[in-house]
Every structure is written in structure tokens, then in C-alpha cells.
Tab-separated table of C-alpha atoms and ligand atoms in Angstrom:
chain	number	residue	atom	x	y	z
A	209	MET	CA	26.586	-7.143	5.762
A	210	ALA	CA	24.459	-8.446	2.912
A	211	THR	CA	24.171	-6.892	-0.523
A	212	VAL	CA	20.819	-5.073	-0.471
A	213	ILE	CA	18.976	-5.459	-3.790
A	214	ASP	CA	17.718	-2.135	-5.196
A	215	GLY	CA	14.278	-3.232	-6.413
A	216	LYS	CA	13.470	0.212	-7.814
A	217	ALA	CA	16.578	0.177	-10.034
A	218	VAL	CA	15.929	-3.371	-11.284
A	219	ALA	CA	12.266	-2.471	-11.901
A	220	ALA	CA	13.353	0.608	-13.857
A	221	GLY	CA	15.483	-1.633	-16.091
A	222	VAL	CA	12.473	-3.875	-16.811
A	223	VAL	CA	10.274	-0.843	-17.524
A	224	GLU	CA	12.871	0.437	-19.998
A	225	GLN	CA	12.807	-2.946	-21.817
A	226	VAL	CA	8.978	-2.911	-21.793
A	227	THR	CA	8.818	0.639	-23.156
A	228	ALA	CA	11.151	-0.267	-26.024
A	229	ALA	CA	9.103	-3.396	-26.849
A	230	SER	CA	5.880	-1.364	-26.706
A	231	ALA	CA	7.301	1.244	-29.089
A	232	ALA	CA	8.481	-1.513	-31.462
A	233	LEU	CA	5.004	-3.079	-31.460
A	234	GLU	CA	3.412	0.277	-32.219
A	235	ALA	CA	5.925	0.964	-35.008
A	236	GLN	CA	5.213	-2.465	-36.561
A	237	THR	CA	1.418	-2.619	-36.105
A	238	GLY	CA	0.204	0.866	-35.113
A	239	VAL	CA	-1.150	-0.791	-31.965
A	240	ARG	CA	-0.306	0.230	-28.385
A	241	PRO	CA	-0.551	-2.410	-25.638
A	242	GLY	CA	-3.819	-1.896	-23.750
A	243	LEU	CA	-4.082	-2.490	-19.981
A	244	ALA	CA	-7.424	-2.331	-18.181
A	245	VAL	CA	-7.352	-2.214	-14.368
A	246	VAL	CA	-10.645	-2.771	-12.554
A	247	ILE	CA	-11.061	-1.682	-8.935
A	248	VAL	CA	-14.222	-2.178	-6.880
A	249	GLY	CA	-14.924	-0.181	-3.710
A	250	ASN	CA	-12.745	2.312	-1.909
A	251	ASP	CA	-9.990	0.411	-0.057
A	252	PRO	CA	-7.245	3.081	0.233
A	253	ALA	CA	-4.280	0.688	-0.226
A	254	SER	CA	-5.864	-0.784	-3.386
A	255	HIS	CA	-6.326	2.699	-4.808
A	256	VAL	CA	-2.628	3.453	-4.142
A	257	TYR	CA	-1.567	0.304	-5.999
A	258	VAL	CA	-4.019	0.849	-8.859
A	259	SER	CA	-2.909	4.419	-9.467
A	260	SER	CA	0.757	3.351	-9.520
A	261	LYS	CA	-0.159	0.628	-12.063
A	262	SER	CA	-2.055	3.100	-14.270
A	263	ARG	CA	0.785	5.640	-13.993
A	264	MET	CA	3.421	3.065	-14.917
A	265	ALA	CA	1.311	1.864	-17.874
A	266	LYS	CA	1.168	5.388	-19.300
A	267	GLN	CA	4.947	5.713	-18.740
A	268	CYS	CA	5.438	2.567	-20.853
A	269	GLY	CA	3.399	4.085	-23.694
A	270	PHE	CA	0.374	1.808	-23.138
A	271	LYS	CA	-3.292	2.590	-23.604
A	272	SER	CA	-4.198	2.544	-19.898
A	273	VAL	CA	-7.848	2.235	-18.858
A	274	GLN	CA	-9.055	2.231	-15.247
A	275	HIS	CA	-12.568	1.141	-14.262
A	276	THR	CA	-13.501	2.258	-10.737
A	277	LEU	CA	-16.695	0.547	-9.587
A	278	PRO	CA	-18.693	1.323	-6.424
A	279	GLU	CA	-18.775	-0.954	-3.354
A	280	THR	CA	-22.384	-1.845	-4.333
A	281	THR	CA	-21.347	-3.462	-7.648
A	282	SER	CA	-22.934	-6.914	-8.083
A	283	GLN	CA	-21.121	-10.110	-9.104
A	284	ALA	CA	-23.007	-10.087	-12.424
A	285	GLU	CA	-22.089	-6.452	-13.173
A	286	LEU	CA	-18.410	-7.124	-12.465
A	287	GLU	CA	-18.341	-10.269	-14.607
A	288	ALA	CA	-20.166	-8.411	-17.401
A	289	LEU	CA	-17.466	-5.720	-17.386
A	290	VAL	CA	-14.747	-8.402	-17.587
A	291	GLU	CA	-16.553	-9.949	-20.575
A	292	THR	CA	-16.669	-6.559	-22.306
A	293	LEU	CA	-12.917	-6.190	-21.744
A	294	ASN	CA	-12.351	-9.766	-22.974
A	295	GLN	CA	-14.027	-8.772	-26.255
A	296	ASP	CA	-12.228	-5.412	-26.604
A	297	PRO	CA	-9.453	-5.807	-29.240
A	298	GLU	CA	-7.658	-2.726	-27.875
A	299	ILE	CA	-7.298	-4.327	-24.415
A	300	HIS	CA	-4.545	-6.971	-24.121
A	301	GLY	CA	-4.283	-7.176	-20.322
A	302	ILE	CA	-7.016	-7.245	-17.691
A	303	LEU	CA	-6.345	-6.929	-13.948
A	304	VAL	CA	-9.042	-7.005	-11.297
A	305	GLN	CA	-7.563	-5.520	-8.118
A	306	LEU	CA	-7.761	-7.874	-5.125
A	307	PRO	CA	-9.184	-8.181	-2.534
A	308	LEU	CA	-12.725	-7.503	-3.727
A	309	PRO	CA	-15.244	-6.054	-1.236
A	310	ASP	CA	-17.123	-8.560	0.997
A	311	GLY	CA	-19.990	-10.211	-0.828
A	312	LEU	CA	-18.107	-10.513	-4.116
A	313	ASN	CA	-16.428	-13.817	-5.017
A	314	SER	CA	-13.083	-13.171	-6.739
A	315	ASP	CA	-12.482	-16.699	-8.088
A	316	PRO	CA	-15.192	-16.766	-10.808
A	317	VAL	CA	-14.208	-13.196	-11.765
A	318	ILE	CA	-10.520	-14.099	-12.182
A	319	GLN	CA	-11.436	-17.322	-14.051
A	320	SER	CA	-13.698	-15.325	-16.403
A	321	ILE	CA	-10.714	-13.342	-17.709
A	322	ARG	CA	-9.458	-14.786	-21.013
A	323	PRO	CA	-6.182	-16.609	-20.128
A	324	GLU	CA	-4.250	-14.711	-22.800
A	325	LYS	CA	-5.360	-11.404	-21.178
A	326	ASP	CA	-4.820	-12.593	-17.574
A	327	VAL	CA	-1.771	-10.425	-16.812
A	328	ASP	CA	-2.018	-11.373	-13.123
A	329	GLY	CA	-1.274	-14.986	-14.087
A	330	LEU	CA	-3.991	-16.242	-11.742
A	331	HIS	CA	-6.215	-18.050	-14.310
A	332	VAL	CA	-6.044	-21.854	-13.879
A	333	VAL	CA	-4.756	-22.190	-17.455
A	334	ASN	CA	-1.784	-19.904	-16.685
A	335	ALA	CA	-1.224	-21.388	-13.197
A	336	GLY	CA	-1.426	-24.887	-14.732
A	337	LYS	CA	1.088	-24.071	-17.480
A	338	LEU	CA	3.498	-22.819	-14.801
A	339	MET	CA	2.958	-25.928	-12.618
A	340	THR	CA	3.772	-28.139	-15.614
A	341	GLY	CA	6.978	-26.187	-16.290
A	342	ASP	CA	5.687	-24.393	-19.418
A	343	LEU	CA	7.194	-20.953	-18.734
A	344	GLU	CA	6.841	-19.693	-22.314
A	345	GLY	CA	3.211	-20.333	-23.177
A	346	GLY	CA	1.330	-18.631	-20.366
A	347	LEU	CA	1.445	-15.519	-18.217
A	348	ILE	CA	3.260	-15.731	-14.876
A	349	SER	CA	1.979	-14.054	-11.684
A	350	CYS	CA	3.790	-10.718	-11.323
A	351	THR	CA	5.182	-10.872	-7.779
A	352	PRO	CA	6.795	-14.320	-8.139
A	353	ALA	CA	8.114	-13.372	-11.587
A	354	GLY	CA	9.728	-10.285	-10.054
A	355	ALA	CA	11.132	-12.182	-7.081
A	356	MET	CA	12.551	-14.803	-9.480
A	357	LEU	CA	14.323	-12.077	-11.446
A	358	PHE	CA	16.187	-11.165	-8.246
A	359	VAL	CA	17.101	-14.836	-7.662
A	360	ARG	CA	18.350	-15.191	-11.275
A	361	GLN	CA	20.454	-12.022	-10.956
A	362	THR	CA	22.077	-13.423	-7.815
A	363	HIS	CA	22.423	-17.130	-8.722
A	364	GLY	CA	21.994	-17.333	-12.495
A	365	PRO	CA	19.255	-19.312	-14.289
A	366	ASP	CA	20.267	-22.775	-13.021
A	367	LEU	CA	19.686	-23.356	-9.306
A	368	SER	CA	20.865	-27.008	-9.364
A	369	GLY	CA	22.074	-28.164	-5.967
A	370	LEU	CA	20.585	-25.200	-4.109
A	371	ASN	CA	17.921	-25.569	-1.408
A	372	ALA	CA	15.056	-23.088	-1.636
A	373	VAL	CA	12.409	-22.543	1.036
A	374	VAL	CA	9.242	-20.573	0.299
A	375	ILE	CA	7.275	-19.658	3.431
A	376	GLY	CA	3.658	-19.313	2.265
A	377	ARG	CA	1.527	-21.312	-0.159
A	378	SER	CA	-0.900	-18.717	-1.552
A	379	ASN	CA	-2.120	-18.967	-5.159
A	380	LEU	CA	-1.019	-15.347	-5.706
A	381	PHE	CA	2.568	-15.998	-4.588
A	382	GLY	CA	3.692	-19.106	-2.673
A	383	LYS	CA	2.624	-21.788	-5.136
A	384	PRO	CA	3.806	-20.019	-8.351
A	385	MET	CA	7.099	-19.037	-6.662
A	386	SER	CA	7.728	-22.677	-5.649
A	387	ALA	CA	6.975	-23.754	-9.231
A	388	LEU	CA	9.431	-21.190	-10.662
A	389	LEU	CA	12.209	-22.289	-8.275
A	390	LEU	CA	11.536	-25.950	-9.157
A	391	ALA	CA	11.628	-25.153	-12.889
A	392	ALA	CA	15.085	-23.635	-12.273
A	393	ASN	CA	16.216	-26.978	-10.681
A	394	ALA	CA	16.282	-25.851	-7.048
A	395	THR	CA	15.293	-28.344	-4.349
A	396	VAL	CA	12.153	-26.644	-3.078
A	397	THR	CA	10.386	-26.763	0.278
A	398	THR	CA	7.037	-24.982	0.485
A	399	ALA	CA	6.547	-24.178	4.177
A	400	HIS	CA	3.315	-22.913	5.722
A	401	SER	CA	1.415	-22.501	8.993
A	402	ARG	CA	1.354	-26.285	9.593
A	403	THR	CA	5.110	-26.793	9.042
A	404	LYS	CA	6.856	-28.245	12.111
A	405	ASP	CA	9.911	-26.359	13.466
A	406	LEU	CA	9.831	-23.724	10.723
A	407	ALA	CA	13.079	-22.065	11.897
A	408	SER	CA	15.162	-25.206	11.296
A	409	VAL	CA	13.508	-25.773	7.900
A	410	CYS	CA	14.458	-22.213	6.941
A	411	ARG	CA	18.058	-22.600	8.179
A	412	ASN	CA	18.501	-25.180	5.383
A	413	ALA	CA	17.755	-22.654	2.681
A	414	ASP	CA	20.318	-21.181	0.325
A	415	ILE	CA	17.366	-19.134	-1.002
A	416	LEU	CA	14.754	-18.125	1.591
A	417	VAL	CA	11.545	-16.468	0.372
A	418	ALA	CA	9.065	-15.089	2.942
A	419	ALA	CA	5.449	-14.385	1.967
A	420	VAL	CA	3.450	-14.951	5.138
A	421	GLY	CA	1.943	-11.561	6.002
A	422	ARG	CA	3.488	-11.567	9.532
A	423	PRO	CA	5.621	-8.443	10.194
A	424	GLN	CA	9.323	-9.219	10.808
A	425	MET	CA	8.595	-12.860	11.612
A	426	VAL	CA	11.786	-14.270	10.067
A	427	LYS	CA	14.684	-13.754	12.506
A	428	ALA	CA	18.444	-13.956	12.007
A	429	GLY	CA	18.503	-17.442	13.579
A	430	TRP	CA	16.273	-18.660	10.726
A	431	VAL	CA	18.794	-17.627	8.051
A	432	LYS	CA	21.635	-19.858	6.818
A	433	PRO	CA	24.842	-17.748	6.780
A	434	GLY	CA	25.388	-16.490	3.223
A	435	ALA	CA	21.809	-17.199	2.073
A	436	THR	CA	19.750	-15.063	-0.295
A	437	VAL	CA	16.670	-13.659	1.460
A	438	ILE	CA	13.678	-12.433	-0.579
A	439	ASP	CA	11.061	-10.550	1.470
A	440	VAL	CA	7.586	-10.393	-0.090
A	441	GLY	CA	5.816	-8.993	2.979
A	442	ILE	CA	3.842	-5.744	2.874
A	443	ASN	CA	2.896	-5.043	6.492
A	444	ARG	CA	1.937	-1.632	7.865
A	445	ILE	CA	3.014	-1.268	11.522
A	446	ASP	CA	2.716	1.636	13.958
A	447	ALA	CA	5.627	4.039	13.796
A	448	PRO	CA	5.250	6.313	16.886
A	449	GLU	CA	8.807	7.513	16.296
A	450	ARG	CA	7.425	9.255	13.188
A	451	GLY	CA	4.691	10.957	15.156
A	452	GLU	CA	1.201	10.383	16.498
A	453	GLY	CA	-0.720	7.701	14.527
A	454	LYS	CA	2.051	7.327	11.933
A	455	THR	CA	2.732	3.912	10.317
A	456	ARG	CA	5.558	2.410	8.260
A	457	LEU	CA	5.876	-0.483	5.801
A	458	VAL	CA	7.882	-3.528	6.921
A	459	GLY	CA	8.340	-6.972	5.420
A	460	ASP	CA	7.974	-10.473	6.839
A	461	VAL	CA	11.720	-10.461	7.594
A	462	ALA	CA	13.469	-8.715	10.521
A	463	PHE	CA	15.616	-6.863	8.002
A	464	ASP	CA	18.476	-5.398	10.133
A	465	GLU	CA	19.407	-8.623	11.953
A	466	CYS	CA	18.906	-10.848	8.864
A	467	ALA	CA	21.060	-8.541	6.731
A	468	GLU	CA	23.954	-9.379	9.084
A	469	VAL	CA	23.710	-13.106	8.196
A	470	ALA	CA	22.475	-13.189	4.586
A	471	SER	CA	24.716	-12.480	1.587
A	472	THR	CA	21.872	-10.876	-0.427
A	473	ILE	CA	18.578	-9.462	0.825
A	474	THR	CA	15.635	-7.474	-0.549
A	475	PRO	CA	14.285	-4.507	1.430
A	476	VAL	CA	10.662	-3.511	2.111
A	477	PRO	CA	9.806	-1.009	0.737
A	478	GLY	CA	11.978	-0.861	-2.376
A	479	GLY	CA	12.359	-4.558	-3.140
A	480	VAL	CA	9.735	-6.929	-4.501
A	481	GLY	CA	6.962	-4.303	-4.504
A	482	PRO	CA	8.230	-2.149	-7.393
A	483	MET	CA	9.071	-5.348	-9.290
A	484	THR	CA	5.399	-6.422	-9.055
A	485	ILE	CA	4.348	-3.346	-11.005
A	486	ALA	CA	7.184	-3.706	-13.529
A	487	MET	CA	6.330	-7.372	-14.198
A	488	LEU	CA	2.677	-6.413	-14.714
A	489	MET	CA	3.901	-4.118	-17.483
A	490	ALA	CA	6.063	-6.932	-18.881
A	491	ASN	CA	3.041	-9.293	-18.908
A	492	THR	CA	0.933	-6.668	-20.679
A	493	VAL	CA	3.403	-6.025	-23.501
A	494	THR	CA	3.924	-9.809	-23.776
A	495	ALA	CA	0.165	-10.354	-24.156
A	496	ALA	CA	-0.078	-7.558	-26.745
A	497	MET	CA	2.855	-8.851	-28.820
A	498	ARG	CA	1.500	-12.432	-28.771
A	499	ALA	CA	-1.913	-11.086	-29.861
A	500	HIS	CA	-0.155	-9.714	-32.956
A	501	GLY	CA	1.972	-12.774	-33.638
A	502	ILE	CA	5.225	-11.118	-32.511
A	503	LYS	CA	7.588	-13.024	-30.172
A	504	PRO	CA	7.972	-10.964	-26.976
A	505	PRO	CA	11.388	-10.467	-25.295
A	506	SER	CA	12.041	-12.540	-22.147
A	507	PHE	CA	12.182	-10.387	-19.008
B	5	GUE	N1	-5.082	-8.473	-8.869
B	5	GUE	C1	-4.073	-8.051	-8.048
B	5	GUE	N2	-2.803	-8.190	-8.457
B	5	GUE	C2	-1.760	-7.753	-7.655
B	5	GUE	O1	-0.579	-7.882	-8.026
B	5	GUE	C3	-2.057	-7.175	-6.408
B	5	GUE	C4	-3.397	-7.100	-6.008
B	5	GUE	N3	-4.392	-7.509	-6.849
B	5	GUE	N4	-3.720	-6.618	-4.802
B	5	GUE	C5	-2.713	-6.101	-3.906
B	5	GUE	C6	-1.364	-6.735	-4.142
B	5	GUE	C7	-0.235	-5.935	-3.535
B	5	GUE	N5	0.500	-5.472	-4.689
B	5	GUE	C8	1.557	-4.561	-4.569
B	5	GUE	C9	1.975	-3.809	-5.650
B	5	GUE	C10	3.007	-2.881	-5.490
B	5	GUE	C11	3.598	-2.685	-4.256
B	5	GUE	C12	4.642	-1.658	-4.102
B	5	GUE	O2	5.011	-0.990	-5.057
B	5	GUE	N6	5.121	-1.442	-2.858
B	5	GUE	C13	6.127	-0.416	-2.604
B	5	GUE	C14	5.659	0.482	-1.471
B	5	GUE	C15	4.338	1.125	-1.822
B	5	GUE	C16	3.783	1.822	-0.546
B	5	GUE	O3	4.454	2.777	-0.137
B	5	GUE	O4	2.764	1.326	-0.042
B	5	GUE	C17	7.427	-1.074	-2.170
B	5	GUE	O5	7.365	-2.219	-1.674
B	5	GUE	O6	8.465	-0.419	-2.352
B	5	GUE	C18	3.181	-3.441	-3.174
B	5	GUE	C19	2.161	-4.386	-3.336
B	5	GUE	C20	-0.032	-5.962	-5.828
B	5	GUE	N7	-1.091	-6.687	-5.573
């Protein structure tokens, strides 16, 4: 039976480090890190995530600002708000909750965030720094950064000689995760919907990372015995056993059967998800410390 990573406990450790760094910044400069989260429309899941981000920011001692805009917000209004936040010296991190409502184009909005305030790590400057192996100068996308912390805890910082397979090539996760694994010297395969015989590609992996958005797609036969399995999926499926109309959260990995084969595995919920929020806090205090010429801790 695999070791099941307790994402909540690891996230709590990161939040403790962030809170201490935030207090040190305030003691040195009188400034608290400022995080602004912008949400447009009324998608219930987005509101759940945004309130947990705002709550965690307050817990870390940040100045936490939430802008909730109506579904009818125009592209120009949204980009104008981002520009106001870019100019605000008390705001060090800006996050625009994705996905945006239909009719709004997220790419120009994300690219209009100043790179040094882009705590999502999605700006091309930050994504480019990561692709070129510059892990110190930019801001790294939260979910991959969190997933990589699990990999480092299990395998150490140097993944030389290990095969890693990332299933999924999104800009939010797959591509930055592949870049982080490569920077740690793993031999990386980025698999996707056009990959031939995906199961046999996955069976090669010492580190298997699933971020496809397909509930419980990865089966035990896809997992190399003794591998580390990182599940990034957040899928809501019907849970009739819990009652009429009830749902539950599952990952992209068939957890029970894969846990029999893997040596280490992350659960959903309670794995990568909480780490996403914690790494957003880490990016925010990093941005604030850099803005005041103070070297941030590495998380
Ligand atoms: N600009 C932007 N940046 C994001 O990082 C971003 C986003 N938009 N849009 C949505 C996704 C999704 N996301 C999650 C955050 C926390 C959990 C999380 O804490 N999940 C809990 C369960 C929470 C629940 O019960 O639903 C867990 O896995 O244990 C999951 C998913 C961040 N996202």
C-alpha cells in the first residue's frame, strides 16, 4: 500500500513559513503583503476557491482584497481594474480567477498583469523564465509548484535518472510541471490526447503526474510498481451512495487500485488542491519581499 501524501499538512507547513516571512517583512518595512483576487460572474466553484484564497491570505497576515464583478463586466472594465491594481503600491499579487464568463478573453487580461505581480505565474514573462530554467527570477504557477514540492519531498531535489510522465499539456499545469521536472534533471515525457498507447507510456514513469480532467482515468495497469503518483484532477462525480443528487470530488487517478501499486500517491481531495492555495500565498509574499528588495525564502 502506497504512502498517501497529506497535502493539507504539507500546505500548513508552507503557510507557517509564509506567515513568518510576512511578519518579518512587516517588522522590517511596516508593509503587509497585498493580494488582490478578482472574480467575474457567479460560478459557484470559483466562488468557493476565491473565498478559500481570501481566507488563507488573511490567515497569513496579508492585506487581502477581493473584487467581485458582475457577469456583465466588459473586457475593457476588467482590464482597467487590472491596471488600477498594477499601479497600487499596496498590492503585490494579482489573481484573476479562471475561467472567465463567456464573452471575456482571459489571455489579454492575464498578460496585462505586471509580471512581478502575476502570482498565478501565467504571464509569458514568468512562463518563459520557467521554460528557460530560471526558477529564481520569476513567479511559478501555483499548482505545479505545489506538486513539485511533493516530488522533492519524496525524491529530493535531483531527479537524475528518473523517468517522469506528465499527462496533460495545459499552460496552467502540464507545461510548467514538465519544465519543473526537466529543471530537476528528470527525463520528461509530456503526454496528451494525441499520445499513442498512453498506458504503456505511463508504465515507464517513476513519477506519474495526471492533469487531464477525466475522472479516475489512470488505472493500476498504467502505474509502474513503486512509482510516485501525483493526481491533479478535480472532478465532481455523482455520489448516490451519499444521497439523492449528492456529488463527490475525485481525481484523474483511480486512487484505490493505484495505491496498491504505487509507493507514494496524492489523494483528491486533500492532495494538490490545498497546496495550490498555499503556493499562491508563497508567491504573494515572494512578490512583496522582492518589491522591497528583500530576498524571499525558497518554498
Ligand atoms: N487564476 C486561477 N488560478 C488558479 O489557481 C485557479 C483558477 N484560476 N481557477 C480554478 C483552479 C482550481 N484551483 C483549485 C484551488 C484549490 C483547490 C482545493 O483546495 N481543493 C480541495 C477541495 C476543495 C473542494 O472541496 O472543492 C482539495 O483538493 O482538497 C482545488 C482547485 C485553483 N485554480
